[in-house]
Coordinates of N, CA and C in Angstrom, one line a residue:
M91 N 0.8 -1.2 0.0 CA 0.0 0.0 0.0 C 0.8 1.3 0.0
I92 N 2.0 1.2 0.7 CA 2.9 2.3 0.8 C 4.3 1.8 0.5
R93 N 5.0 2.6 -0.4 CA 6.4 2.3 -0.7 C 7.3 3.4 0.0
Y94 N 8.4 3.0 0.6 CA 9.2 3.9 1.4 C 10.7 3.7 1.0
D95 N 11.3 4.7 0.4 CA 12.6 4.6 -0.1 C 13.4 5.8 0.4
V96 N 14.7 5.6 0.7 CA 15.5 6.8 1.1 C 16.8 6.8 0.2
A97 N 17.1 7.9 -0.4 CA 18.3 8.1 -1.2 C 18.6 9.6 -1.2
D98 N 19.9 9.9 -1.0 CA 20.3 11.3 -1.0 C 19.6 12.2 0.0
A99 N 19.4 11.6 1.2 CA 18.7 12.2 2.3 C 17.3 12.6 2.1
V100 N 16.7 12.0 1.0 CA 15.3 12.2 0.7 C 14.5 10.9 1.0
A101 N 13.4 11.0 1.8 CA 12.5 9.8 1.9 C 11.4 10.0 0.9
T102 N 11.3 9.1 0.0 CA 10.2 9.1 -1.0 C 9.1 8.1 -0.5
I103 N 7.9 8.7 -0.3 CA 6.8 7.9 0.2 C 5.8 7.8 -1.0
T104 N 5.5 6.6 -1.4 CA 4.6 6.5 -2.6 C 3.4 5.7 -2.2
L105 N 2.2 6.3 -2.4 CA 0.9 5.6 -2.3 C 0.8 4.6 -3.4
D106 N 0.6 3.4 -3.0 CA 0.8 2.3 -4.0 C -0.4 1.4 -4.1
R107 N -1.6 1.9 -4.4 CA -2.7 1.2 -4.7 C -3.3 1.6 -6.1
P108 N -2.5 1.4 -7.2 CA -2.8 2.1 -8.5 C -4.2 1.6 -9.0
D109 N -4.5 0.3 -8.7 CA -5.8 -0.2 -9.3 C -7.0 0.5 -8.6
A110 N -6.8 1.1 -7.4 CA -7.8 1.8 -6.7 C -7.6 3.3 -6.7
M111 N -6.7 3.8 -7.6 CA -6.4 5.2 -7.7 C -5.8 5.7 -6.4
N112 N -5.1 4.8 -5.7 CA -4.4 5.2 -4.4 C -5.4 5.7 -3.4
S113 N -6.7 5.3 -3.5 CA -7.6 5.7 -2.5 C -7.2 5.1 -1.1
L114 N -7.7 5.7 -0.1 CA -7.2 5.5 1.3 C -8.2 4.7 2.1
T115 N -7.7 3.4 2.4 CA -8.4 2.6 3.4 C -7.8 2.9 4.7
A116 N -8.4 2.3 5.8 CA -7.9 2.5 7.1 C -6.5 2.0 7.2
E117 N -6.2 0.8 6.5 CA -4.9 0.2 6.5 C -3.9 1.1 5.8
T118 N -4.3 1.7 4.7 CA -3.4 2.6 3.9 C -3.0 3.8 4.8
K119 N -4.0 4.4 5.4 CA -3.8 5.5 6.3 C -2.9 5.2 7.4
D120 N -3.0 4.1 8.0 CA -2.1 3.6 9.1 C -0.7 3.5 8.6
A121 N -0.5 2.9 7.4 CA 0.8 2.8 6.8 C 1.4 4.1 6.4
L122 N 0.6 5.0 5.9 CA 1.1 6.4 5.5 C 1.5 7.1 6.7
L123 N 0.7 7.1 7.8 CA 1.1 7.8 9.0 C 2.4 7.2 9.6
G124 N 2.5 5.9 9.5 CA 3.8 5.3 10.0 C 5.0 5.7 9.2
A125 N 4.8 5.8 7.9 CA 5.9 6.2 7.0 C 6.3 7.6 7.3
L126 N 5.3 8.5 7.5 CA 5.7 9.9 7.8 C 6.4 10.0 9.1
R127 N 5.9 9.3 10.1 CA 6.6 9.3 11.4 C 8.0 8.8 11.3
R128 N 8.2 7.8 10.5 CA 9.5 7.2 10.3 C 10.5 8.3 9.6
A129 N 9.9 9.0 8.6 CA 10.7 10.0 8.0 C 11.0 11.2 8.9
A130 N 10.0 11.6 9.7 CA 10.2 12.7 10.6 C 11.2 12.4 11.7
G131 N 11.3 11.1 12.1 CA 12.2 10.8 13.2 C 13.6 10.3 12.8
D132 N 13.8 10.3 11.5 CA 15.1 9.8 11.0 C 16.0 10.9 10.7
P133 N 17.1 11.1 11.5 CA 18.0 12.2 11.2 C 18.7 12.2 9.9
A134 N 18.8 11.0 9.3 CA 19.4 10.8 8.0 C 18.5 11.3 6.9
V135 N 17.2 11.6 7.2 CA 16.2 12.1 6.2 C 16.1 13.6 6.4
R136 N 16.3 14.4 5.4 CA 16.3 15.8 5.5 C 15.2 16.5 4.6
A137 N 14.5 15.7 3.8 CA 13.4 16.1 3.0 C 12.6 14.9 2.7
V138 N 11.3 15.2 2.4 CA 10.3 14.1 2.1 C 9.7 14.4 0.8
L139 N 9.5 13.4 0.0 CA 8.8 13.5 -1.3 C 7.6 12.5 -1.2
L140 N 6.4 13.1 -1.5 CA 5.1 12.3 -1.4 C 4.5 12.2 -2.8
T141 N 4.2 11.0 -3.3 CA 3.7 10.9 -4.6 C 2.8 9.6 -4.7
G142 N 2.2 9.4 -5.8 CA 1.3 8.2 -6.0 C 1.8 7.4 -7.2
S143 N 1.4 6.1 -7.2 CA 1.7 5.3 -8.4 C 0.6 5.2 -9.3
G144 N 0.9 4.9 -10.6 CA -0.2 4.8 -11.6 C -0.7 6.2 -12.1
R145 N -2.0 6.2 -12.3 CA -2.5 7.4 -13.0 C -3.1 8.4 -12.0
A146 N -3.0 8.2 -10.7 CA -3.6 9.1 -9.7 C -2.6 9.4 -8.6
F147 N -2.6 10.6 -8.1 CA -1.9 10.9 -6.9 C -2.6 10.2 -5.7
C148 N -3.9 10.6 -5.5 CA -4.7 10.0 -4.5 C -6.1 10.4 -4.7
A149 N -7.0 9.4 -4.8 CA -8.4 9.7 -5.1 C -9.2 10.0 -3.8
G150 N -8.5 10.1 -2.6 CA -9.1 10.3 -1.4 C -9.6 9.1 -0.7
Q151 N -10.6 9.2 0.1 CA -11.2 8.1 0.9 C -11.6 7.0 0.0
D152 N -11.3 5.7 0.4 CA -11.8 4.6 -0.3 C -13.3 4.5 0.0
L153 N -14.2 4.8 -1.0 CA -15.6 4.8 -0.7 C -16.2 3.5 -0.6
H154 N -15.6 2.4 -1.1 CA -16.1 1.1 -0.8 C -16.1 0.8 0.7
Q155 N -14.9 1.0 1.3 CA -14.8 0.8 2.7 C -15.7 1.8 3.5
H156 N -15.8 3.0 3.0 CA -16.7 4.0 3.7 C -18.1 3.6 3.7
A157 N -18.6 3.1 2.5 CA -20.0 2.6 2.3 C -20.3 1.5 3.3
G158 N -19.3 0.6 3.5 CA -19.5 -0.5 4.4 C -19.7 0.0 5.8
N159 N -18.9 1.0 6.2 CA -19.0 1.6 7.5 C -20.4 2.2 7.7
L160 N -20.8 2.9 6.7 CA -22.2 3.6 6.8 C -23.3 2.5 6.9
E161 N -23.2 1.5 6.1 CA -24.2 0.4 6.2 C -24.2 -0.3 7.6
A162 N -23.0 -0.3 8.2 CA -22.9 -1.0 9.5 C -23.2 0.0 10.6
G163 N -23.5 1.2 10.3 CA -23.9 2.2 11.3 C -22.7 2.8 12.0
R164 N -21.5 2.6 11.4 CA -20.2 3.2 12.0 C -19.9 4.6 11.6
G165 N -20.7 5.1 10.6 CA -20.4 6.5 10.2 C -19.0 6.6 9.6
L166 N -18.3 7.6 10.0 CA -16.9 7.8 9.6 C -15.9 6.9 10.3
A167 N -16.3 6.1 11.2 CA -15.5 5.2 11.9 C -14.3 5.9 12.6
N168 N -14.5 7.2 12.9 CA -13.5 8.0 13.6 C -12.3 8.2 12.8
T169 N -12.3 8.0 11.5 CA -11.1 8.1 10.7 C -10.5 9.5 10.5
V170 N -11.4 10.5 10.6 CA -10.9 11.9 10.5 C -10.0 12.2 11.7
R171 N -10.4 11.9 12.9 CA -9.6 12.2 14.0 C -8.4 11.2 14.2
E172 N -8.6 9.9 13.9 CA -7.6 8.9 14.1 C -6.5 8.9 13.0
H173 N -6.9 9.2 11.8 CA -6.0 9.1 10.6 C -5.7 10.4 9.9
Y174 N -6.7 11.1 9.4 CA -6.5 12.3 8.6 C -5.9 13.4 9.4
N175 N -6.4 13.7 10.5 CA -5.9 14.8 11.3 C -4.4 14.6 11.7
P176 N -4.0 13.5 12.2 CA -2.6 13.3 12.5 C -1.7 13.3 11.3
I177 N -2.1 12.8 10.2 CA -1.3 12.8 8.9 C -1.1 14.2 8.5
V178 N -2.1 15.0 8.5 CA -2.0 16.4 8.0 C -1.2 17.3 9.0
E179 N -1.4 17.0 10.3 CA -0.6 17.8 11.3 C 0.9 17.4 11.1
L180 N 1.2 16.2 10.8 CA 2.6 15.8 10.7 C 3.2 16.4 9.4
L181 N 2.4 16.4 8.3 CA 2.9 17.0 7.1 C 3.2 18.5 7.2
T182 N 2.4 19.2 7.9 CA 2.5 20.6 8.0 C 3.5 21.0 9.1
T183 N 3.7 20.2 10.1 CA 4.6 20.6 11.2 C 5.9 19.9 11.2
M184 N 6.1 18.9 10.3 CA 7.4 18.2 10.2 C 8.6 19.2 10.1
A185 N 9.6 19.0 10.8 CA 10.8 19.9 10.8 C 11.7 19.6 9.6
K186 N 11.0 19.3 8.5 CA 11.7 19.0 7.3 C 10.8 19.4 6.1
P187 N 11.3 19.9 5.0 CA 10.5 20.3 3.9 C 9.8 19.0 3.2
V188 N 8.6 19.2 2.8 CA 7.8 18.1 2.2 C 7.4 18.6 0.8
V189 N 7.7 17.8 -0.2 CA 7.3 18.1 -1.6 C 6.3 17.0 -2.1
A190 N 5.2 17.5 -2.7 CA 4.3 16.6 -3.3 C 4.5 16.6 -4.8
A191 N 4.6 15.4 -5.4 CA 4.7 15.2 -6.8 C 3.4 14.7 -7.3
V192 N 2.5 15.6 -7.8 CA 1.1 15.2 -8.1 C 1.1 14.7 -9.5
N193 N 1.0 13.4 -9.6 CA 1.1 12.8 -10.9 C -0.2 12.6 -11.7
G194 N -1.3 12.8 -11.0 CA -2.6 12.6 -11.7 C -3.7 13.2 -10.8
V195 N -4.8 12.5 -10.7 CA -6.0 13.0 -9.9 C -5.6 13.1 -8.4
A196 N -5.9 14.2 -7.8 CA -5.8 14.4 -6.4 C -7.2 14.9 -6.0
A197 N -8.0 14.0 -5.4 CA -9.4 14.4 -5.1 C -9.7 14.2 -3.6
G198 N -10.6 15.0 -3.1 CA -11.0 14.9 -1.7 C -9.8 15.0 -0.8
A199 N -9.7 14.0 0.1 CA -8.6 14.0 1.1 C -7.2 13.8 0.3
G200 N -7.2 13.3 -0.9 CA -6.0 13.2 -1.6 C -5.5 14.6 -2.0
A201 N -6.4 15.5 -2.4 CA -6.1 16.9 -2.7 C -5.6 17.5 -1.4
S202 N -6.3 17.2 -0.3 CA -5.9 17.8 1.0 C -4.5 17.5 1.4
L203 N -4.1 16.2 1.1 CA -2.7 15.8 1.4 C -1.7 16.6 0.6
A204 N -2.0 16.9 -0.7 CA -1.1 17.7 -1.5 C -1.0 19.1 -1.0
F205 N -2.2 19.7 -0.5 CA -2.2 21.1 0.0 C -1.4 21.2 1.3
A206 N -1.3 20.1 2.0 CA -0.6 20.2 3.3 C 0.9 20.1 3.1
C207 N 1.4 19.7 2.0 CA 2.8 19.7 1.7 C 3.4 21.1 1.5
D208 N 4.6 21.3 1.6 CA 5.2 22.6 1.5 C 5.3 23.1 0.1
L209 N 5.6 22.3 -0.8 CA 5.7 22.6 -2.2 C 5.0 21.5 -3.1
R210 N 4.4 21.9 -4.2 CA 3.7 20.9 -5.1 C 4.3 21.1 -6.5
I211 N 4.8 20.0 -7.1 CA 5.1 19.9 -8.5 C 4.0 19.1 -9.1
A212 N 3.4 19.5 -10.2 CA 2.3 18.8 -10.8 C 2.7 18.4 -12.2
S213 N 2.2 17.2 -12.6 CA 2.2 16.7 -14.0 C 1.2 17.5 -14.8
E214 N 1.4 17.6 -16.1 CA 0.4 18.2 -16.9 C -0.9 17.4 -16.9
Q215 N -0.9 16.2 -16.4 CA -2.1 15.4 -16.3 C -2.8 15.5 -14.9
A216 N -2.2 16.3 -14.0 CA -2.8 16.4 -12.7 C -4.1 17.2 -12.7
K217 N -5.0 16.8 -11.8 CA -6.2 17.4 -11.6 C -6.5 17.4 -10.1
F218 N -7.0 18.6 -9.6 CA -7.4 18.7 -8.2 C -8.9 18.8 -8.1
A219 N -9.5 18.1 -7.2 CA -11.0 18.1 -7.1 C -11.4 18.1 -5.6
L220 N -12.0 19.1 -5.1 CA -12.6 19.1 -3.7 C -13.9 18.5 -3.8
A221 N -14.0 17.1 -3.8 CA -15.2 16.4 -4.1 C -16.1 16.2 -2.9
F222 N -15.8 16.8 -1.8 CA -16.6 16.5 -0.6 C -18.1 16.8 -0.7
S223 N -18.4 18.0 -1.3 CA -19.8 18.4 -1.3 C -20.6 17.4 -2.2
G224 N -19.9 16.8 -3.2 CA -20.6 15.9 -4.1 C -21.2 14.7 -3.5
I225 N -20.7 14.3 -2.3 CA -21.3 13.2 -1.5 C -21.8 13.7 -0.2
G226 N -22.1 15.0 -0.1 CA -22.8 15.5 1.1 C -21.9 15.6 2.3
L227 N -20.6 15.9 2.1 CA -19.7 16.1 3.2 C -19.1 17.5 3.2
A228 N -18.6 17.9 4.3 CA -17.8 19.1 4.5 C -16.3 18.7 4.2
P229 N -15.4 19.6 3.9 CA -14.0 19.3 3.7 C -13.4 18.8 5.0
D230 N -12.4 17.9 4.8 CA -11.6 17.5 6.0 C -10.1 17.5 5.6
S231 N -9.3 16.9 6.4 CA -7.9 16.7 6.2 C -7.2 18.1 6.0
G232 N -7.7 19.1 6.7 CA -7.1 20.4 6.7 C -7.3 21.3 5.5
A233 N -8.2 20.8 4.6 CA -8.4 21.6 3.3 C -8.9 23.0 3.6
S234 N -9.8 23.1 4.6 CA -10.4 24.4 4.9 C -9.3 25.4 5.5
W235 N -8.3 24.9 6.0 CA -7.2 25.7 6.5 C -6.1 26.0 5.5
T236 N -5.7 24.9 4.7 CA -4.6 25.1 3.8 C -5.0 25.8 2.5
L237 N -6.2 25.4 1.9 CA -6.5 25.9 0.6 C -6.7 27.4 0.5
Q238 N -7.4 27.9 1.5 CA -7.6 29.4 1.4 C -6.3 30.2 1.7
R239 N -5.4 29.6 2.4 CA -4.1 30.2 2.5 C -3.2 30.2 1.3
L240 N -3.5 29.2 0.4 CA -2.8 29.1 -0.8 C -3.3 29.9 -1.9
I241 N -4.7 30.0 -2.0 CA -5.3 30.7 -3.2 C -6.3 31.7 -2.8
G242 N -6.5 31.9 -1.5 CA -7.5 32.9 -1.1 C -8.9 32.3 -0.8
Q243 N -9.6 33.0 0.1 CA -10.9 32.4 0.6 C -11.9 32.3 -0.5
G244 N -12.0 33.3 -1.4 CA -13.0 33.2 -2.5 C -12.8 32.0 -3.4
R245 N -11.6 31.8 -3.9 CA -11.3 30.7 -4.8 C -11.5 29.4 -4.0
A246 N -11.1 29.4 -2.8 CA -11.2 28.1 -2.0 C -12.7 27.8 -1.9
A247 N -13.5 28.8 -1.6 CA -15.0 28.5 -1.5 C -15.5 28.0 -2.8
E248 N -15.1 28.6 -3.9 CA -15.6 28.1 -5.2 C -15.2 26.7 -5.5
L249 N -14.0 26.3 -5.2 CA -13.6 24.9 -5.4 C -14.3 23.9 -4.5
M250 N -14.5 24.3 -3.3 CA -15.2 23.4 -2.3 C -16.7 23.3 -2.5
L251 N -17.3 24.4 -2.8 CA -18.8 24.4 -3.0 C -19.2 23.8 -4.3
L252 N -18.5 24.1 -5.4 CA -18.9 23.6 -6.7 C -18.3 22.2 -6.9
G253 N -17.1 21.9 -6.4 CA -16.5 20.6 -6.5 C -16.0 20.3 -7.9
E254 N -15.8 21.4 -8.7 CA -15.4 21.1 -10.1 C -13.9 20.9 -10.2
P255 N -13.4 20.0 -11.0 CA -12.0 19.7 -11.1 C -11.2 20.9 -11.6
L256 N -10.0 21.0 -11.1 CA -9.1 22.1 -11.5 C -7.9 21.5 -12.2
G257 N -7.6 21.8 -13.4 CA -6.5 21.3 -14.2 C -5.2 21.9 -13.7
A258 N -4.1 21.2 -14.2 CA -2.8 21.6 -13.8 C -2.5 23.1 -14.2
A259 N -2.8 23.5 -15.4 CA -2.5 24.8 -15.9 C -3.2 25.9 -15.0
R260 N -4.4 25.6 -14.7 CA -5.2 26.6 -13.9 C -4.7 26.6 -12.5
A261 N -4.3 25.4 -12.0 CA -3.7 25.4 -10.6 C -2.4 26.2 -10.6
L262 N -1.6 26.2 -11.6 CA -0.4 27.0 -11.7 C -0.7 28.5 -11.7
E263 N -1.8 28.9 -12.5 CA -2.2 30.3 -12.5 C -2.6 30.8 -11.2
L264 N -3.3 29.9 -10.4 CA -3.8 30.4 -9.1 C -2.7 30.3 -8.0
G265 N -1.5 29.7 -8.3 CA -0.5 29.6 -7.3 C -0.6 28.4 -6.4
L266 N -1.5 27.4 -6.9 CA -1.7 26.2 -6.1 C -0.5 25.3 -6.2
V267 N 0.2 25.3 -7.3 CA 1.4 24.5 -7.5 C 2.5 25.3 -7.9
T268 N 3.7 24.8 -7.6 CA 5.0 25.5 -7.9 C 5.4 25.5 -9.3
R269 N 5.1 24.3 -10.0 CA 5.5 24.1 -11.3 C 4.7 23.0 -12.0
V270 N 4.5 23.1 -13.3 CA 3.9 22.0 -14.0 C 4.8 21.5 -15.1
V271 N 5.0 20.2 -15.1 CA 6.0 19.6 -16.1 C 5.3 18.5 -16.8
P272 N 5.8 18.0 -17.9 CA 5.3 16.8 -18.6 C 5.4 15.6 -17.7
A273 N 4.4 14.7 -17.9 CA 4.3 13.6 -17.0 C 5.6 12.8 -16.9
D274 N 6.3 12.6 -18.0 CA 7.5 11.8 -18.0 C 8.6 12.5 -17.2
D275 N 8.5 13.8 -16.9 CA 9.6 14.5 -16.2 C 9.2 14.8 -14.8
L276 N 8.0 14.4 -14.3 CA 7.6 14.8 -13.0 C 8.4 14.2 -11.9
L277 N 8.7 12.9 -11.8 CA 9.4 12.4 -10.7 C 10.8 12.9 -10.7
K278 N 11.5 13.0 -11.8 CA 12.8 13.5 -11.8 C 12.9 15.0 -11.3
T279 N 11.9 15.8 -11.8 CA 11.9 17.2 -11.4 C 11.7 17.3 -9.9
A280 N 10.7 16.5 -9.4 CA 10.4 16.6 -8.0 C 11.5 16.1 -7.1
Q281 N 12.2 15.0 -7.6 CA 13.3 14.5 -6.8 C 14.5 15.5 -6.8
E282 N 14.7 16.1 -7.9 CA 15.8 17.1 -7.9 C 15.5 18.3 -6.9
L283 N 14.2 18.7 -6.8 CA 13.8 19.7 -5.9 C 14.0 19.2 -4.4
A284 N 13.6 18.0 -4.2 CA 13.7 17.4 -2.8 C 15.1 17.3 -2.4
V285 N 16.0 16.8 -3.3 CA 17.4 16.7 -3.0 C 18.0 18.1 -2.7
R286 N 17.6 19.1 -3.5 CA 18.1 20.4 -3.3 C 17.7 20.9 -1.9
L287 N 16.5 20.6 -1.5 CA 16.1 21.0 -0.1 C 16.8 20.1 0.9
A288 N 17.1 18.9 0.7 CA 17.8 18.0 1.6 C 19.2 18.5 1.9
Q289 N 19.8 19.2 0.9 CA 21.1 19.7 1.0 C 21.2 21.1 1.6
G290 N 20.0 21.6 1.9 CA 19.9 23.0 2.4 C 19.9 23.1 3.9
P291 N 19.6 24.3 4.4 CA 19.7 24.5 5.9 C 18.4 23.9 6.6
T292 N 18.5 22.7 6.9 CA 17.3 21.9 7.4 C 16.7 22.6 8.7
L293 N 17.6 23.1 9.6 CA 17.1 23.7 10.8 C 16.4 25.1 10.5
A294 N 17.0 25.8 9.5 CA 16.3 27.1 9.1 C 15.0 26.8 8.4
Y295 N 14.9 25.7 7.6 CA 13.7 25.4 7.0 C 12.6 25.1 8.0
A296 N 13.0 24.3 9.0 CA 12.0 24.0 10.1 C 11.5 25.3 10.8
A297 N 12.5 26.2 11.0 CA 12.1 27.5 11.7 C 11.1 28.3 10.7
T298 N 11.4 28.2 9.4 CA 10.6 28.9 8.5 C 9.2 28.4 8.5
K299 N 9.0 27.1 8.5 CA 7.7 26.4 8.6 C 7.0 26.9 9.8
R300 N 7.7 26.9 11.0 CA 7.0 27.4 12.2 C 6.6 28.8 12.1
A301 N 7.5 29.7 11.5 CA 7.1 31.1 11.4 C 5.9 31.3 10.5
L302 N 5.8 30.6 9.4 CA 4.6 30.7 8.5 C 3.4 30.3 9.2
A303 N 3.4 29.1 9.9 CA 2.2 28.6 10.6 C 1.8 29.6 11.7
Y304 N 2.7 30.1 12.4 CA 2.4 31.0 13.5 C 1.8 32.3 13.0
A305 N 2.4 32.9 12.0 CA 2.0 34.2 11.5 C 0.6 34.1 10.8
A306 N 0.2 32.9 10.4 CA -1.1 32.7 9.7 C -2.2 33.0 10.7
T307 N -2.0 32.9 12.0 CA -3.1 33.0 13.0 C -2.8 34.0 14.1
H308 N -1.7 34.8 13.9 CA -1.4 35.8 15.0 C -1.2 37.2 14.4
S309 N -1.1 38.1 15.3 CA -0.9 39.5 14.9 C 0.5 39.8 14.4
L310 N 0.7 41.0 13.8 CA 2.0 41.3 13.4 C 3.0 41.4 14.6
P311 N 2.6 42.1 15.7 CA 3.6 42.2 16.8 C 3.9 40.8 17.3
D312 N 2.9 39.9 17.4 CA 3.2 38.6 17.9 C 4.1 37.8 16.9
S313 N 3.9 38.0 15.6 CA 4.7 37.3 14.6 C 6.1 37.9 14.6
L314 N 6.3 39.2 14.8 CA 7.6 39.7 14.9 C 8.4 39.1 16.1
A315 N 7.7 39.0 17.2 CA 8.3 38.4 18.4 C 8.7 36.9 18.1
M316 N 7.9 36.2 17.4 CA 8.2 34.8 17.1 C 9.4 34.8 16.1
E317 N 9.4 35.6 15.2 CA 10.6 35.7 14.3 C 11.9 35.9 15.0
A318 N 11.8 36.8 16.0 CA 13.0 37.1 16.8 C 13.5 35.9 17.6
D319 N 12.5 35.2 18.1 CA 12.8 33.9 18.9 C 13.5 32.9 17.9
L320 N 12.9 32.7 16.8 CA 13.4 31.7 15.8 C 14.8 32.1 15.3
Q321 N 15.0 33.4 15.1 CA 16.3 33.9 14.7 C 17.3 33.6 15.8
D322 N 16.9 33.7 17.0 CA 17.9 33.4 18.1 C 18.2 31.9 18.1
E323 N 17.3 31.1 17.8 CA 17.6 29.7 17.7 C 18.5 29.4 16.5
C324 N 18.2 30.0 15.4 CA 19.0 29.7 14.2 C 20.4 30.2 14.3
V325 N 20.6 31.4 14.9 CA 21.9 32.0 15.0 C 22.8 31.2 15.9
A326 N 22.3 30.4 16.7 CA 23.1 29.6 17.6 C 23.6 28.3 17.0
T327 N 23.2 28.0 15.7 CA 23.5 26.7 15.1 C 24.9 26.8 14.4
Q328 N 25.5 25.7 14.3 CA 26.7 25.6 13.5 C 26.5 25.9 12.1
D329 N 25.3 25.5 11.6 CA 25.0 25.7 10.1 C 25.1 27.2 9.8
H330 N 24.6 28.0 10.7 CA 24.6 29.5 10.5 C 26.0 30.0 10.5
L331 N 26.8 29.6 11.5 CA 28.2 30.0 11.7 C 29.0 29.7 10.4
H332 N 28.9 28.4 10.0 CA 29.7 28.0 8.9 C 29.2 28.6 7.6
A333 N 27.9 28.8 7.4 CA 27.4 29.4 6.2 C 27.8 30.9 6.1
T334 N 27.9 31.6 7.3 CA 28.3 33.0 7.3 C 29.8 33.1 6.9
R335 N 30.6 32.1 7.4 CA 32.0 32.1 7.0 C 32.2 31.8 5.5
A336 N 31.4 30.9 5.0 CA 31.5 30.5 3.6 C 31.1 31.7 2.7
F337 N 30.0 32.4 3.2 CA 29.6 33.6 2.4 C 30.7 34.6 2.3
L338 N 31.4 34.9 3.4 CA 32.4 35.9 3.4 C 33.7 35.4 2.6
A339 N 33.9 34.1 2.6 CA 35.0 33.5 1.8 C 34.6 33.3 0.3
K340 N 33.3 33.6 0.0 CA 32.8 33.4 -1.4 C 32.9 31.9 -1.7
E341 N 32.5 31.1 -0.8 CA 32.4 29.6 -1.0 C 31.0 29.2 -0.8
R342 N 30.7 28.0 -1.3 CA 29.4 27.4 -1.2 C 29.2 26.8 0.2
P343 N 28.2 27.2 0.9 CA 28.0 26.6 2.3 C 27.6 25.1 2.2
V344 N 28.0 24.4 3.2 CA 27.6 23.0 3.4 C 26.8 23.0 4.7
F345 N 25.6 22.5 4.6 CA 24.7 22.4 5.8 C 24.6 21.0 6.3
N346 N 24.8 20.8 7.6 CA 24.8 19.5 8.3 C 23.7 19.3 9.3
A347 N 22.7 20.3 9.3 CA 21.6 20.2 10.3 C 22.1 20.1 11.7
E348 N 23.1 21.0 12.0 CA 23.7 21.1 13.3 C 23.7 22.5 13.8

């Protein structure tokens, strides 16, 4: 259900149910959460790449399993709180950059997973669909929080209320993705970006993610205070000291996450 590979300090996590468009069963969500925790806790991993196999990134919740839960009177079977919420919290708060390589359809919770990543590279074949309303549900997996911060409240409301798919070109226009590339180039392009991030200032990246998340819900004075605190943390690192020396010597810095 999930493939996990590490190379060049990048953990590549691949949703691997291509016959089911990488839709998410309880078992798949458990495995995904485990893979993300493994990557977050491994000091040898300094960036994460999330993608899907086959023609979809992730079609969201496996509706066959969901329908069975409904018929049995179990409703959502608490999967939002037990699975989706921890997964999204880990993606957004992980002290390492996370890149999504969106190879095809990203629908429902699958789209939400992509939105929770720090950067998104999309194939020309990628499509995003906030399909929740089509089956009488509100959004989950953090989409109500992430999407409006990426493209604005009005556009987010349009996508969520109407549920119409958004193609890769339009997603790029709206700023939802960082780059759109031909399908054959997607994984290579996303891997190159992830490796670049893995070679960068990991501790400063973590501080940057904290600063952005904090500033999204706090005042300017509070955000300035947080920035000052985070700068104090970063300035005490060996990475900052060595990078400053390298800059003055007109050399390329080497970051060791120390």
